[in-house]
Structure formats: structure tokens, C-alpha cells
Coordinates of C-alpha atoms in Angstrom, one line a residue:
M314 CA 35.5 67.4 -132.7
G315 CA 33.6 64.7 -134.6
M316 CA 30.4 66.4 -135.8
D317 CA 27.8 63.8 -135.2
R318 CA 24.1 64.6 -135.4
N319 CA 23.7 65.3 -131.7
T320 CA 26.7 67.6 -131.6
V321 CA 25.2 69.6 -134.5
I322 CA 21.9 69.8 -132.8
G323 CA 23.6 71.3 -129.8
F324 CA 25.2 74.1 -132.0
V325 CA 21.9 74.6 -133.8
L326 CA 20.2 75.2 -130.4
I327 CA 22.8 77.8 -129.6
G328 CA 22.2 79.4 -133.0
L329 CA 18.5 79.5 -132.5
L330 CA 19.0 81.1 -129.1
L331 CA 21.1 83.8 -130.7
M332 CA 18.5 84.3 -133.4
G333 CA 15.8 84.7 -130.8
M334 CA 17.9 87.3 -128.9
L335 CA 18.6 89.1 -132.1
Y336 CA 14.9 89.1 -132.9
M337 CA 14.0 90.6 -129.4
N338 CA 16.8 93.2 -129.7
S339 CA 15.6 94.1 -133.2
R340 CA 12.0 94.5 -132.0
S341 CA 13.2 96.8 -129.2
S342 CA 15.3 98.8 -131.7
Q343 CA 12.4 99.0 -134.1
A344 CA 10.0 100.2 -131.4
L345 CA 12.5 102.8 -130.4
Q346 CA 12.9 104.0 -134.0
E347 CA 9.2 104.3 -134.4
L348 CA 8.9 106.4 -131.3
N349 CA 11.7 108.6 -132.4
K350 CA 10.1 109.0 -135.8
K351 CA 6.8 110.1 -134.3
K352 CA 8.6 112.6 -132.2
A353 CA 10.6 113.9 -135.2
D354 CA 7.4 114.2 -137.2
S355 CA 5.8 116.2 -134.5
L356 CA 8.7 118.6 -134.3
A357 CA 8.7 119.0 -138.1
A358 CA 4.9 119.7 -138.0
L359 CA 5.5 122.5 -135.5
A360 CA 8.4 123.9 -137.6
K361 CA 6.0 124.2 -140.6
K362 CA 3.6 126.4 -138.6
N363 CA 6.3 129.2 -138.5
I364 CA 5.7 130.0 -134.9
D365 CA 6.9 133.5 -133.8
T366 CA 9.5 132.4 -131.3
S367 CA 10.1 135.9 -130.1
A368 CA 6.4 136.2 -129.2
V369 CA 6.6 132.8 -127.4
K370 CA 9.6 133.9 -125.4
K371 CA 7.9 137.2 -124.5
D372 CA 4.7 135.4 -123.4
A373 CA 6.8 132.9 -121.4
A374 CA 8.7 135.8 -119.7
L375 CA 5.3 137.5 -118.9
A376 CA 4.0 134.2 -117.5
D377 CA 7.1 133.8 -115.3
S378 CA 6.8 137.3 -114.1
F379 CA 3.1 136.8 -113.2
K380 CA 4.0 133.5 -111.5
N381 CA 6.7 135.1 -109.4
A382 CA 4.4 137.9 -108.4
K383 CA 1.7 135.5 -107.5
N384 CA 4.2 133.4 -105.4
Q385 CA 5.4 136.5 -103.6
Q386 CA 1.9 137.5 -102.8
A387 CA 0.9 134.0 -101.7
T388 CA 4.1 133.7 -99.5
A389 CA 4.0 137.2 -98.1
G390 CA 4.0 135.8 -94.5
L391 CA 6.9 133.4 -95.2
K392 CA 10.7 134.1 -95.0
T393 CA 12.2 132.8 -98.3
S394 CA 15.2 133.9 -100.5
G395 CA 14.4 136.3 -103.2
T396 CA 16.9 135.0 -105.8
E397 CA 18.2 131.6 -106.9
E398 CA 21.5 130.7 -105.2
L399 CA 23.7 127.7 -105.9
T400 CA 25.8 125.7 -103.4
A401 CA 28.4 123.2 -104.5
V402 CA 29.5 120.2 -102.4
E403 CA 32.2 117.7 -103.3
N404 CA 33.4 114.3 -102.1
D405 CA 35.9 111.9 -103.7
V406 CA 33.5 110.6 -106.3
A407 CA 31.0 113.4 -107.2
K408 CA 30.4 117.1 -107.3
I409 CA 26.8 118.1 -106.4
T410 CA 25.5 121.6 -107.0
F411 CA 22.3 122.4 -105.0
T412 CA 19.9 125.2 -105.8
N413 CA 17.7 126.9 -103.2
K414 CA 14.9 127.0 -105.7
G415 CA 13.0 124.0 -104.5
A416 CA 15.9 123.1 -102.3
Q417 CA 17.2 120.3 -104.5
P418 CA 20.2 119.1 -106.5
K419 CA 20.6 121.0 -109.7
S420 CA 23.7 119.4 -111.2
V421 CA 25.6 116.2 -110.4
E422 CA 29.0 115.5 -112.0
L423 CA 30.8 112.2 -111.5
K424 CA 34.5 112.7 -111.1
K425 CA 35.8 109.2 -112.0
F426 CA 34.0 109.0 -115.4
K427 CA 34.1 110.7 -118.8
T428 CA 31.7 110.7 -121.7
F429 CA 32.6 109.1 -125.0
D430 CA 34.0 112.4 -126.2
G431 CA 36.1 113.1 -123.1
K432 CA 33.8 115.4 -121.2
P433 CA 32.7 115.1 -117.6
V434 CA 29.8 112.8 -117.0
V435 CA 26.9 115.0 -115.8
L436 CA 23.9 113.0 -114.7
L437 CA 21.8 115.9 -113.7
S438 CA 21.6 119.3 -115.4
G439 CA 19.0 121.7 -116.8
N440 CA 15.7 122.9 -115.5
Y441 CA 13.7 119.7 -116.4
N442 CA 15.1 117.8 -113.4
T443 CA 13.1 118.7 -110.4
I444 CA 11.8 117.2 -107.2
S445 CA 8.6 118.8 -106.0
Y446 CA 5.4 118.4 -103.9
D447 CA 2.4 120.5 -103.1
F448 CA 1.5 121.6 -99.5
N449 CA -1.1 123.8 -97.9
N450 CA -0.2 127.5 -97.6
P451 CA 0.4 128.0 -93.9
V452 CA -0.1 131.8 -94.1
G453 CA -2.9 131.9 -96.7
T454 CA -5.3 129.9 -98.8
G455 CA -4.7 127.3 -101.5
T456 CA -1.6 125.2 -102.0
L457 CA 2.0 126.0 -102.9
K458 CA 4.5 124.0 -104.9
S459 CA 7.9 123.4 -103.3
S460 CA 9.9 123.7 -106.6
D461 CA 8.5 127.2 -107.2
L462 CA 9.9 128.6 -103.9
N463 CA 13.3 129.9 -103.1
F464 CA 14.3 128.3 -99.8
A465 CA 16.9 129.9 -97.6
L466 CA 20.2 128.2 -97.0
E467 CA 20.3 127.6 -93.3
N468 CA 23.7 126.0 -93.0
K469 CA 26.4 124.0 -94.7
T470 CA 28.5 122.0 -92.2
E471 CA 31.0 119.1 -92.0
G472 CA 30.7 116.3 -89.5
A473 CA 33.4 114.4 -87.7
D474 CA 33.1 111.5 -90.2
K475 CA 33.7 114.0 -93.0
S476 CA 30.1 113.9 -94.1
Q477 CA 28.8 117.2 -95.4
V478 CA 25.4 118.5 -94.5
V479 CA 23.4 121.1 -96.5
T480 CA 20.2 122.4 -95.0
Y481 CA 17.5 124.6 -96.6
S482 CA 14.4 125.9 -94.9
I483 CA 11.3 128.0 -95.2
K484 CA 10.4 130.0 -92.0
D485 CA 7.4 131.8 -90.9
S486 CA 7.4 135.5 -89.8
A487 CA 8.4 134.5 -86.3
G488 CA 11.5 132.7 -87.5
N489 CA 10.2 129.2 -86.9
N490 CA 11.0 126.5 -89.5
I491 CA 8.0 125.4 -91.5
I492 CA 9.7 123.1 -94.0
T493 CA 13.3 121.9 -93.9
H494 CA 15.3 120.0 -96.6
Q495 CA 18.4 118.4 -95.4
F496 CA 21.0 116.7 -97.6
I497 CA 23.8 114.5 -96.2
I498 CA 26.8 113.7 -98.5
K499 CA 29.1 111.0 -97.2
P500 CA 32.7 110.7 -98.2
D501 CA 33.4 108.4 -101.2
D502 CA 29.7 107.6 -101.6
Y503 CA 27.2 108.2 -104.5
M504 CA 24.2 107.9 -102.2
V505 CA 22.8 111.2 -100.8
D506 CA 20.5 111.2 -97.8
F507 CA 17.6 113.5 -98.4
N508 CA 15.3 114.3 -95.4
I509 CA 12.2 116.4 -95.6
T510 CA 10.8 117.8 -92.3
L511 CA 7.4 119.3 -92.2
S512 CA 6.6 121.3 -89.0
N513 CA 3.0 120.9 -88.0
A514 CA 2.6 118.4 -90.8
S515 CA -1.2 117.9 -90.2
K516 CA -1.7 121.6 -91.2
L517 CA 0.6 121.4 -94.2
I518 CA -0.5 118.0 -95.5
T519 CA -4.1 116.7 -95.9
N520 CA -4.9 113.2 -94.6
S521 CA -1.3 112.5 -93.8
S522 CA -0.6 111.8 -97.5
M523 CA 1.7 113.7 -99.9
G524 CA 2.3 113.4 -103.6
L525 CA 5.9 113.7 -104.8
L526 CA 6.8 114.5 -108.4
W527 CA 10.3 113.4 -109.6
K528 CA 11.2 114.7 -113.1
N529 CA 14.4 113.4 -114.7
E530 CA 16.2 114.0 -118.0
T531 CA 19.0 111.6 -118.9
P532 CA 21.7 113.0 -121.3
Q533 CA 23.7 111.0 -123.8
V534 CA 26.9 109.6 -122.3
E535 CA 27.9 106.8 -124.7
K536 CA 29.1 106.9 -128.3
N537 CA 26.1 105.2 -129.9
I538 CA 22.9 106.8 -128.6
S539 CA 20.6 104.3 -130.3
Y540 CA 22.4 101.4 -128.6
E541 CA 22.4 103.4 -125.3
K542 CA 18.6 103.7 -125.6
Q543 CA 18.3 100.0 -126.2
Q544 CA 20.2 99.3 -123.0
T545 CA 18.2 101.9 -121.0
H546 CA 15.9 100.5 -118.3
I547 CA 13.2 101.9 -116.0
C548 CA 13.9 100.0 -112.8
Y549 CA 11.9 99.6 -109.5
V550 CA 11.2 97.4 -106.5
E551 CA 7.5 96.9 -106.0
N552 CA 6.2 94.8 -103.0
G553 CA 9.8 93.7 -102.3
K554 CA 10.4 92.3 -105.9
Y555 CA 12.7 93.8 -108.4
D556 CA 11.6 94.4 -112.0
F557 CA 12.3 96.7 -115.0
S558 CA 10.9 97.9 -118.3
Y559 CA 12.8 98.6 -121.5
L560 CA 12.7 102.2 -122.6
S561 CA 11.5 101.2 -126.0
K562 CA 8.6 99.0 -124.7
G563 CA 5.6 101.0 -123.6
S564 CA 5.6 104.5 -122.1
S565 CA 4.4 104.0 -118.5
E566 CA 4.3 101.8 -115.4
N567 CA 1.7 102.0 -112.6
F568 CA 2.3 100.5 -109.1
S569 CA -0.5 100.0 -106.6
K570 CA 1.6 98.2 -104.1
P571 CA 4.4 99.7 -101.9
V572 CA 7.5 100.8 -103.8
D573 CA 11.0 100.9 -102.3
W574 CA 12.6 102.9 -105.1
V575 CA 12.5 103.8 -108.7
A576 CA 15.5 104.4 -111.0
V577 CA 16.4 105.4 -114.6
N578 CA 19.3 103.3 -115.8
P579 CA 20.8 104.5 -119.1
Q580 CA 23.2 101.6 -119.7
F581 CA 26.1 102.4 -117.3
F582 CA 24.7 105.0 -114.9
I583 CA 21.7 105.4 -112.6
N584 CA 19.5 108.2 -111.3
S585 CA 17.4 106.8 -108.4
L586 CA 15.0 108.0 -105.8
V587 CA 14.7 105.8 -102.7
A588 CA 12.1 105.9 -99.9
K589 CA 13.4 104.4 -96.6
N590 CA 9.8 103.9 -95.5
K591 CA 8.5 103.0 -99.0
F592 CA 6.2 104.9 -101.3
Q593 CA 2.5 104.0 -101.1
S594 CA 2.2 103.9 -104.8
A595 CA 3.8 105.2 -108.0
E596 CA 3.3 106.0 -111.6
I597 CA 6.2 106.4 -114.1
N598 CA 5.8 108.0 -117.5
W599 CA 8.7 108.4 -119.9
N600 CA 9.2 110.1 -123.2
N601 CA 11.6 109.3 -126.1
V602 CA 13.2 112.3 -127.7
P603 CA 15.0 112.6 -131.1
D604 CA 18.6 111.3 -131.1
S605 CA 19.8 114.7 -132.4
L606 CA 19.0 116.3 -129.0
R607 CA 21.4 113.9 -127.3
I608 CA 18.9 113.0 -124.6
V609 CA 18.3 109.4 -123.9
A610 CA 15.0 109.8 -122.0
Q611 CA 12.7 112.1 -120.0
T612 CA 10.8 110.6 -117.1
N613 CA 8.0 111.9 -114.9
T614 CA 7.4 109.9 -111.7
N615 CA 4.4 110.6 -109.5
L616 CA 4.9 109.0 -106.0
K617 CA 2.5 109.0 -103.1
L618 CA 3.9 108.6 -99.6
T619 CA 2.6 108.6 -96.0
V620 CA 3.8 111.5 -93.8
P621 CA 4.4 110.3 -90.3
S622 CA 3.2 112.2 -87.2
N623 CA 6.7 113.7 -86.6
G624 CA 6.7 115.1 -90.2
I625 CA 10.1 113.6 -91.1
I626 CA 10.2 111.9 -94.5
P627 CA 13.5 110.0 -95.0
L628 CA 14.5 109.7 -98.7
Q629 CA 17.7 109.0 -100.6
L630 CA 19.1 110.0 -104.0
Y631 CA 21.6 107.9 -105.9
Y632 CA 23.5 109.4 -108.8
G633 CA 26.3 107.1 -109.8
P634 CA 27.6 104.2 -111.8
N635 CA 25.8 100.9 -112.6
D636 CA 28.5 99.0 -110.7
Y637 CA 27.4 95.8 -108.9
N638 CA 30.2 96.2 -106.3
V639 CA 29.0 99.7 -105.4
L640 CA 25.2 98.9 -105.5
D641 CA 25.2 95.6 -103.6
K642 CA 26.5 97.2 -100.4
Y643 CA 23.3 99.3 -100.0
N644 CA 21.3 96.0 -99.4
N645 CA 18.2 97.4 -101.1
N646 CA 18.1 95.2 -104.3
M647 CA 19.8 98.0 -106.3
G648 CA 22.5 95.5 -107.3
Q649 CA 19.9 93.8 -109.5
I650 CA 19.9 96.8 -111.8
V651 CA 23.1 95.5 -113.3
T652 CA 21.8 93.4 -116.2
Y653 CA 23.9 90.2 -115.7
G654 CA 21.1 88.1 -117.0
T655 CA 17.5 88.6 -118.0
G656 CA 14.5 86.7 -119.3
P657 CA 15.1 82.9 -119.9
F658 CA 18.7 83.5 -119.0
S659 CA 18.1 85.2 -115.6
F660 CA 19.9 82.3 -113.9
V661 CA 23.3 83.3 -115.4
K662 CA 23.3 86.5 -113.3
Y663 CA 24.3 84.2 -110.4
I664 CA 27.3 82.9 -112.4
N665 CA 28.3 86.4 -113.2
R666 CA 27.9 87.8 -109.7
H667 CA 29.5 84.9 -107.7
F668 CA 31.9 83.4 -110.2
L669 CA 33.0 85.6 -113.1
L670 CA 33.0 88.9 -111.3
P671 CA 35.2 87.8 -108.3
I672 CA 37.7 86.3 -110.8
W673 CA 37.6 89.4 -112.9
D674 CA 38.2 91.7 -109.9
F675 CA 41.1 89.5 -108.7
I676 CA 42.9 89.5 -112.1
R677 CA 42.5 93.3 -112.7
K678 CA 44.2 94.0 -109.3
Y679 CA 47.4 92.7 -110.8
V680 CA 47.0 93.4 -114.6
T681 CA 46.6 96.9 -115.9
S682 CA 45.6 96.1 -119.5
Y683 CA 41.9 95.0 -119.7
G684 CA 42.5 93.2 -123.0
I685 CA 45.0 91.0 -121.1
V686 CA 42.5 90.6 -118.2
I687 CA 40.0 89.3 -120.7
L688 CA 42.6 86.9 -122.2
L689 CA 43.5 85.5 -118.8
L690 CA 39.8 85.1 -117.8
T691 CA 39.3 83.2 -121.1
L692 CA 42.1 80.9 -120.3
I693 CA 40.6 80.1 -116.8
I694 CA 37.2 79.5 -118.4
R695 CA 38.6 77.2 -121.1
L696 CA 40.6 75.3 -118.4
I697 CA 37.5 74.8 -116.3
T698 CA 35.4 73.7 -119.4
S699 CA 38.1 71.5 -120.9
P700 CA 36.7 68.3 -119.3
I701 CA 33.4 69.0 -121.0
L702 CA 35.2 69.5 -124.4
Y703 CA 37.2 66.4 -123.9
K704 CA 34.1 64.3 -123.4
S705 CA 32.5 65.8 -126.4
Y706 CA 35.6 65.1 -128.6
L707 CA 35.9 61.6 -127.1
S708 CA 32.3 60.9 -128.0
G709 CA 32.9 62.1 -131.5
A710 CA 36.0 59.8 -131.8
K711 CA 33.9 56.8 -130.7
M712 CA 31.2 57.7 -133.2
K713 CA 33.9 57.9 -135.9
V714 CA 35.3 54.4 -134.9
L715 CA 31.8 53.0 -135.1
K716 CA 31.0 54.5 -138.5
P717 CA 31.8 51.3 -140.5
D718 CA 29.4 49.4 -138.3
V719 CA 26.7 52.1 -138.8
D720 CA 27.3 52.0 -142.6
A721 CA 26.9 48.2 -142.5
L722 CA 23.6 48.6 -140.7
K723 CA 22.3 51.0 -143.3
A724 CA 23.2 48.6 -146.1
K725 CA 21.6 45.7 -144.2
L726 CA 18.3 47.6 -143.7
T727 CA 18.1 49.1 -147.2
D728 CA 15.9 47.3 -149.7
K729 CA 16.5 46.9 -153.4
S730 CA 14.6 50.2 -154.2
G731 CA 17.1 52.1 -152.0
K732 CA 14.6 52.7 -149.2
M733 CA 15.8 52.2 -145.6
D734 CA 13.7 51.1 -142.7
Q735 CA 14.4 54.2 -140.5
Q736 CA 12.6 52.8 -137.5
A737 CA 14.6 49.5 -137.5
F738 CA 17.8 51.4 -138.2
S739 CA 17.3 53.7 -135.2
M740 CA 16.7 50.7 -132.9
E741 CA 19.7 48.8 -134.2
Q742 CA 22.0 51.8 -134.0
M743 CA 20.9 52.4 -130.4
K744 CA 21.8 48.7 -129.6
L745 CA 25.2 49.2 -131.4
W746 CA 26.0 52.3 -129.4
R747 CA 24.8 50.7 -126.1
S748 CA 26.9 47.6 -126.7
A749 CA 30.0 49.8 -127.4
G750 CA 29.4 52.0 -124.3
V751 CA 28.6 55.1 -126.4
S752 CA 26.1 57.6 -125.2
P753 CA 23.7 59.0 -128.0
L754 CA 23.8 62.3 -126.2
G755 CA 27.6 62.4 -125.8
G756 CA 28.0 65.1 -128.4
C757 CA 24.8 67.1 -127.7
L758 CA 25.0 67.5 -123.9
P759 CA 28.5 69.0 -123.8
A760 CA 27.5 71.6 -126.3
L761 CA 24.3 72.4 -124.2
L762 CA 26.3 72.6 -121.0
Q763 CA 28.4 75.4 -122.5
I764 CA 25.3 77.6 -123.1
P765 CA 25.2 79.0 -119.5
I766 CA 28.9 80.1 -119.8
F767 CA 28.3 81.5 -123.3
M768 CA 25.2 83.5 -122.2
S769 CA 26.8 84.7 -118.9
L770 CA 29.7 86.2 -120.8
Y771 CA 27.3 87.8 -123.3
Y772 CA 25.7 89.7 -120.5
F773 CA 28.9 90.2 -118.4
F774 CA 30.8 92.2 -121.0
Q775 CA 27.8 94.3 -121.9
A776 CA 27.1 95.3 -118.3
N777 CA 30.6 95.7 -117.0
I778 CA 31.2 99.4 -116.4
S779 CA 34.9 98.9 -115.6
L780 CA 35.5 98.4 -119.4
R781 CA 34.3 102.0 -120.2
G782 CA 37.0 104.1 -121.7
E783 CA 39.6 101.2 -121.6
S784 CA 41.5 100.8 -124.9
F785 CA 43.2 97.7 -126.3
L786 CA 45.0 97.3 -129.6
W787 CA 42.9 99.3 -132.1
A788 CA 39.7 99.3 -129.9
K789 CA 39.4 102.7 -128.2
D790 CA 36.7 101.7 -125.8
L791 CA 36.2 98.0 -124.8
A792 CA 32.6 98.9 -123.6
S793 CA 31.6 99.8 -127.2
Y794 CA 32.2 98.4 -130.6
D795 CA 35.5 98.8 -132.3
S796 CA 35.5 100.4 -135.8
I797 CA 38.3 100.3 -138.4
L798 CA 36.1 101.6 -141.2
Q799 CA 33.0 103.8 -141.1
L800 CA 30.6 103.0 -144.0
P801 CA 28.7 105.8 -145.8
F802 CA 25.6 103.7 -145.7
N803 CA 23.8 101.2 -143.3
I804 CA 23.7 97.5 -144.1
P805 CA 20.6 95.8 -142.6
F806 CA 21.5 93.2 -139.9
Y807 CA 25.1 94.5 -140.0
G808 CA 25.4 98.2 -139.4
D809 CA 27.3 101.2 -140.8
H810 CA 30.8 100.3 -139.6
V811 CA 33.3 97.4 -139.8
S812 CA 34.3 95.9 -136.5
L813 CA 37.7 94.1 -136.7
F814 CA 37.2 92.1 -133.5
T815 CA 33.9 90.9 -134.9
L816 CA 35.7 89.8 -138.1
T817 CA 38.4 87.9 -136.1
A818 CA 35.7 86.2 -134.0
T819 CA 33.8 85.2 -137.1
I820 CA 36.9 83.9 -138.9
T821 CA 38.1 81.8 -135.9
S822 CA 34.6 80.4 -135.5
L823 CA 34.6 79.5 -139.2
L824 CA 37.9 77.8 -138.9
I825 CA 36.5 75.7 -136.1
S826 CA 33.6 74.7 -138.3
L827 CA 35.9 73.9 -141.3
Y828 CA 38.1 71.7 -139.1
S829 CA 35.1 70.0 -137.6
M830 CA 33.8 69.3 -141.1
T831 CA 36.8 67.2 -141.9
N832 CA 36.0 65.0 -138.8
M833 CA 32.3 64.7 -139.5
Q834 CA 31.1 61.1 -139.5
D835 CA 28.2 61.6 -141.8
N836 CA 28.4 64.4 -144.4
S837 CA 25.9 62.8 -146.8
N838 CA 23.0 65.0 -145.5
P839 CA 23.5 68.5 -147.2
V840 CA 21.4 70.2 -144.4
M841 CA 23.7 68.8 -141.7
K842 CA 26.7 69.4 -143.8
Y843 CA 26.2 73.2 -144.0
M844 CA 24.6 73.7 -140.6
P845 CA 27.9 74.5 -138.8
Y846 CA 28.3 77.6 -141.0
I847 CA 25.2 79.2 -139.6
F848 CA 26.8 80.2 -136.3
P849 CA 29.7 82.2 -137.8
V850 CA 27.3 84.1 -140.1
L851 CA 25.2 84.9 -137.0
L852 CA 28.3 86.2 -135.3
L853 CA 29.0 88.6 -138.0
G854 CA 25.6 90.3 -137.8
V855 CA 24.8 90.0 -134.1
F856 CA 28.2 91.1 -132.7
N857 CA 29.1 94.0 -135.0
N858 CA 27.4 96.5 -132.7
L859 CA 28.3 94.8 -129.4
P860 CA 31.1 95.7 -127.1
S861 CA 34.6 95.0 -128.4
A862 CA 35.4 93.2 -125.1
L863 CA 32.9 90.6 -126.0
T864 CA 34.2 90.0 -129.6
W865 CA 37.8 90.0 -128.3
Y866 CA 36.8 87.3 -125.8
Y867 CA 35.2 85.2 -128.5
T868 CA 38.3 85.6 -130.7
V869 CA 40.5 84.4 -127.9
S870 CA 38.1 81.6 -126.9
N871 CA 37.7 80.3 -130.4
T872 CA 41.5 80.3 -130.9
I873 CA 42.0 78.3 -127.7
T874 CA 39.1 76.0 -128.6
L875 CA 40.6 75.3 -132.0
L876 CA 44.1 74.6 -130.6
L877 CA 42.6 72.3 -127.9
Q878 CA 40.5 70.5 -130.5
I879 CA 43.6 69.7 -132.6
V880 CA 45.8 68.7 -129.6
I881 CA 43.1 66.5 -128.1
Q882 CA 42.2 64.8 -131.3
K883 CA 45.7 64.4 -132.6
Y884 CA 47.8 63.8 -129.5
I885 CA 45.6 62.8 -126.6
I886 CA 42.8 60.6 -127.9
N887 CA 44.2 57.2 -128.8
H888 CA 41.9 55.7 -131.5
D889 CA 43.5 52.2 -131.2
K890 CA 42.8 52.3 -127.5
I891 CA 39.2 53.3 -128.1
L892 CA 38.8 50.3 -130.4
E893 CA 40.2 48.0 -127.7
Q894 CA 37.8 49.6 -125.1
I895 CA 34.8 49.2 -127.4
A896 CA 35.8 45.5 -128.1
E897 CA 36.1 44.9 -124.4
K898 CA 32.8 46.7 -123.7
R899 CA 31.0 44.5 -126.1
K900 CA 32.1 41.4 -124.2
Q901 CA 30.4 42.7 -121.0
P902 CA 26.7 42.4 -120.2
V903 CA 24.7 45.4 -121.6
K904 CA 23.3 47.6 -118.9
Q905 CA 20.6 50.0 -119.9
S906 CA 19.9 53.3 -118.2
K907 CA 16.3 54.3 -117.5
L908 CA 16.5 56.8 -120.3
Q909 CA 17.8 54.2 -122.8
E910 CA 15.0 51.8 -121.6
R911 CA 12.4 54.4 -122.3
I912 CA 13.8 55.3 -125.7
Q913 CA 13.9 51.6 -126.7
A914 CA 10.4 51.0 -125.4
M915 CA 9.1 53.9 -127.4
Q916 CA 10.9 52.7 -130.5
E917 CA 9.5 49.2 -130.1
Q918 CA 6.0 50.5 -129.6
Q919 CA 6.3 52.6 -132.7
K920 CA 7.5 49.6 -134.7
K921 CA 4.6 47.5 -133.5
L922 CA 2.1 50.3 -134.5
Q923 CA 3.7 50.5 -138.0
E924 CA 3.5 46.7 -138.4
M925 CA -0.2 46.8 -137.4
K926 CA -0.9 49.6 -139.8
G927 CA 0.9 47.6 -142.5
K928 CA -1.3 44.6 -141.8
N929 CA -4.5 46.7 -141.8
N930 CA -3.6 48.2 -145.2
K931 CA -3.0 44.8 -146.7
N932 CA -6.4 43.6 -145.4

């Protein structure tokens, strides 16, 4: 491709966009590191105090004993279970273990996924994860907390559609249900229906309003926990509109308008609480914890909801993958959690959802190797964008043919001191291009038109969960970076490892730049001469920590682009024919586009202003 000034401008814009994205990512990473450091400093300060842990445990045990005794006294008129009991339910995709303490899920294991070290993906575990609410004591005074009570397992049944139903309840002394928690687990589905029924709700709840506390702890699942935290989002739909916050930016979100659902999205998986009748309001607070604890985030979500007169509160729980094909079928905007495009590039999510993803799914039905799927997807994209590339190369070839005429204009408009009238040169060069039928934006626009494809693939390969755990060549996981060498130190802007796919992407990009340099029309400007090298250098730093699927794609794409460039310029573009076309074009009346007319008018106006300034200076 002939590297005229406009073409270089196009690549510079791409480079600036990458630098902007790198800056935003680095700011997020820096903020995350600062939060982790504060947490680590706090833990270190506590360690220095030499707290007697045995005394703490003893006090905690006494507190629990006192709490249990108080609960037993407060609920003396209620029929509850005395001890904690676990009930496991499985379908094709998940194993959910319920506890009667608070009548809620205690553990959720996803059957079709593994962690980076081959262990089962468990999205819910430990005592931190709870769903609770306060209600008026029906047999005494004060309030009770649902998570402190051991509900009784009423039944565990299976319906005709293979759905499994687990029901917990608290009864009064007469055997009547006071509170019921019902969970419905459908076959081959990650969404769990969760229905709370309050008998005589007006007595249990004040002013028909109930506060719900959802506490969630997200364990590490991916290899690089720092990168996993950077990709973690707090997602929600408020007043019918989807939005999200980065884990590293801020520590809370408040919603005064109705909320459909809230979710914690640690890169590839989601924990979500959904209200079928919407929450009145919500407040989400989240904590960052040290990486050494292998916990991505801890969140506390306070939700307020209206209790209907029948006392039935329909909720849903989603514990599953961040997969657009899975989420989109729920028709509740959860499909937007998949980050197929954000910020100024939000529009590329439509390219990913409705163009790249269908092609991707079609290819992987027939090809087992995901590395080959990426290669075939690249070939399709290059085939589709080849007309754009051809126009860019053709524009460069025309510029190259016109170079002697451009040089003659420079010589004509350069005075004896070596100073060229830049204003006059721009006008004459525009006339020359117009007479030859050459567009001044012929090299720039094709490069700009490729940005949407470039950015859509950037997001696509980072958010595509189907790449998790898939190996190709030396890459063990295409959803993470490939590493052929672990460095004993960290290099700023690069990292602590060597990614071979990043190197191949950088080398092939550099080869394109070197080949383009040999076809550059004007290499007298040292800035323009070395500008094409910026992009490969950016690749080396930006892509080293990104998924190997992305760097493998760019390796293949660059290789195909280089081959296309050589073939088009050497064997398809006929320079003699271009000369004949330019000569024929010059014989025809010159027609200006509105853009060209405006540019020429502006140039002529600037020239007149300069001439007037020159006359005034002489006077």
C-alpha cells in the first residue's frame, strides 16, 4: 500500500485509539492496585497488634451461643429446624446445594466449566454469601432476620417437565405456614426461580415494604486475578436502562429508580438477583480484597421491594456463564452484560452480536479446533474487507503515479531561499488530484473504515466464553495470554512473561510497515517516515496480557493482509492502465464534489487573507 499522508493519518488515529484504551486500562489497573495496597496495609497493621486469635475465637463462639439462645427464645412459638441441613439438587448444567439456615443456596457448582487449575467452578461458597431480610416476630416482639433461622424442609419434588422444586417453611404452633421459600430448578437452565411467600404479610411487614440484603463473595476462577479484577463489572438495569461499573472505579452505586436486577460479573461468570416485579430502590457496595486471598470481590446489596397484598414475592437467581446465547433468551437485558463493546465503541456490540457471533457459532459446529475456527473467521473478514483494501492500494498507486507532477509543483512554488508557498501548493495539489480523478481521502477513509472491525474483534475475543480452556499450538487457554517464558521481574507496559503470539503479531505488523515504507510516495518527512512503526510497538505492550485468541487472530490477519498487499500491488493493479485512466480523466471536464468545493473555497479564502496581511505589513 502506498503510504501517502492520509493513509498514515488513518493508522495514526488507530494508534491513538489504542493508546487511549491502554491509558484507560492502566488507570483502572492502577486504581485496583491502590485499593489492594490499602487493604494489605490494613491487614498488616492488624497483624502488628498481635491479637490473641484464640480469645477472638472464644468470644465469637460465646457470641454465637448467645445469639442462638436468643433466637430460640424469640422463636419459641415457631416450628423451625434445630440444626443446619443441606439439600443438593442437580440438573444438566449445575449442582446447587441449599441450606435450611435462611432457606437459601449455599453452594453452586457449574458442571461444564473448570477453573484455570482444573478444579470445578464454584460460584457460591462460604458463609459470606447470604440472602436475608427482617420481618416482624409473629409470636413475640421485635424483628427477626431470615438468615438467622433454620427453616424446615417441607418437600423436594420433581414435576412432569423435570423441574425440581425445593420448599422450605417456618410454621406457627398450629402448623400453619408463616414464611415459605420455594426454589424451582429447571432442566438445562442456570436461572433459578425463587419465590418468597409471607402469610398475613401485613403483620410480618410494616407499610408493605421489605428490605432485602444480598451478600456475595466472588472467588478467583481465571489464571491472572489482577486481569480478572480489571474485567469484573457490577451490572444492573435501572429504570429500564442497562449500565455497569468497573470494580476498580468507586466502591458503591445508589439507585432511586426501579431496578430490574443487579449482578456481579467477574469476567466470564455471573451471580445475579432478579426481581420480576422490580425493586423499588437499591444500593450496592463492594470491597476489594488482597489477591493472595483469591477472592475477586465482595459485594453487599441492599434492596427495597414492595410486598403485594397476597404476600408472594417472585425473584430469580442466576448463577452461570457470561454467554450471550444463554443470557439473551431471558429477554431481560442480561445479554448486555457480555462486554461486546463499551464507551465510544458501544456500537461495535451490534457487529459482534449480529454478525461475528453467528458466523463464529456456525464455523465451530463443524470445526473442533478453536485456533482453526479463528483462522477461518479471519479469512471471511479479510474477504469481506478486501474491496476496502483494494481501494486503499489503488489510491496509493495513483498517488505514486502522480508523484513526479507533485514534485514539479513543489519545485515551481519554491523560491530561491528554499521556502515553499504551502498555501499555494495545497491548492495546486488539490487541482492536480481532482483533474486526475484522485480522492485526497482515498488512503485515509479505508483505514478508518477498518476501525469498527478492529475494535469489534478486540472486544469479541476478550468476552467470548467459548474460548475458555481451549488450547491451540503452545497456548493452553485461548481466553488468556500464552506464555513461553516467565520473567523473574515485571517490565512496565509489558508484563512479567513473554507471549509468543504477541511477538508473531508484532513481527507481522512490522513486516507490513517495512513493505509499506518501500512504496511510500514521500519519505522526506522524518516524522511521517517513522510513524508506521508506532503501531507495532503498541502491539507489543498492549497485547502481551490479552487473550491469545486475539493475538493469534492478528497474526493471521496481518499475514493475510501482507500477502494481499503484495498480490494486489504486484499482479492486480496495472500501473500503465492507471496512467491511461489519469490521462483520459484529465481530458474530461472537472466535476467537484461539495466537499471539494468547500475545501477549495476555504483555501482560497485563506490565501486572500494572507495576501491582505502581506499588503498591510508592507504599508
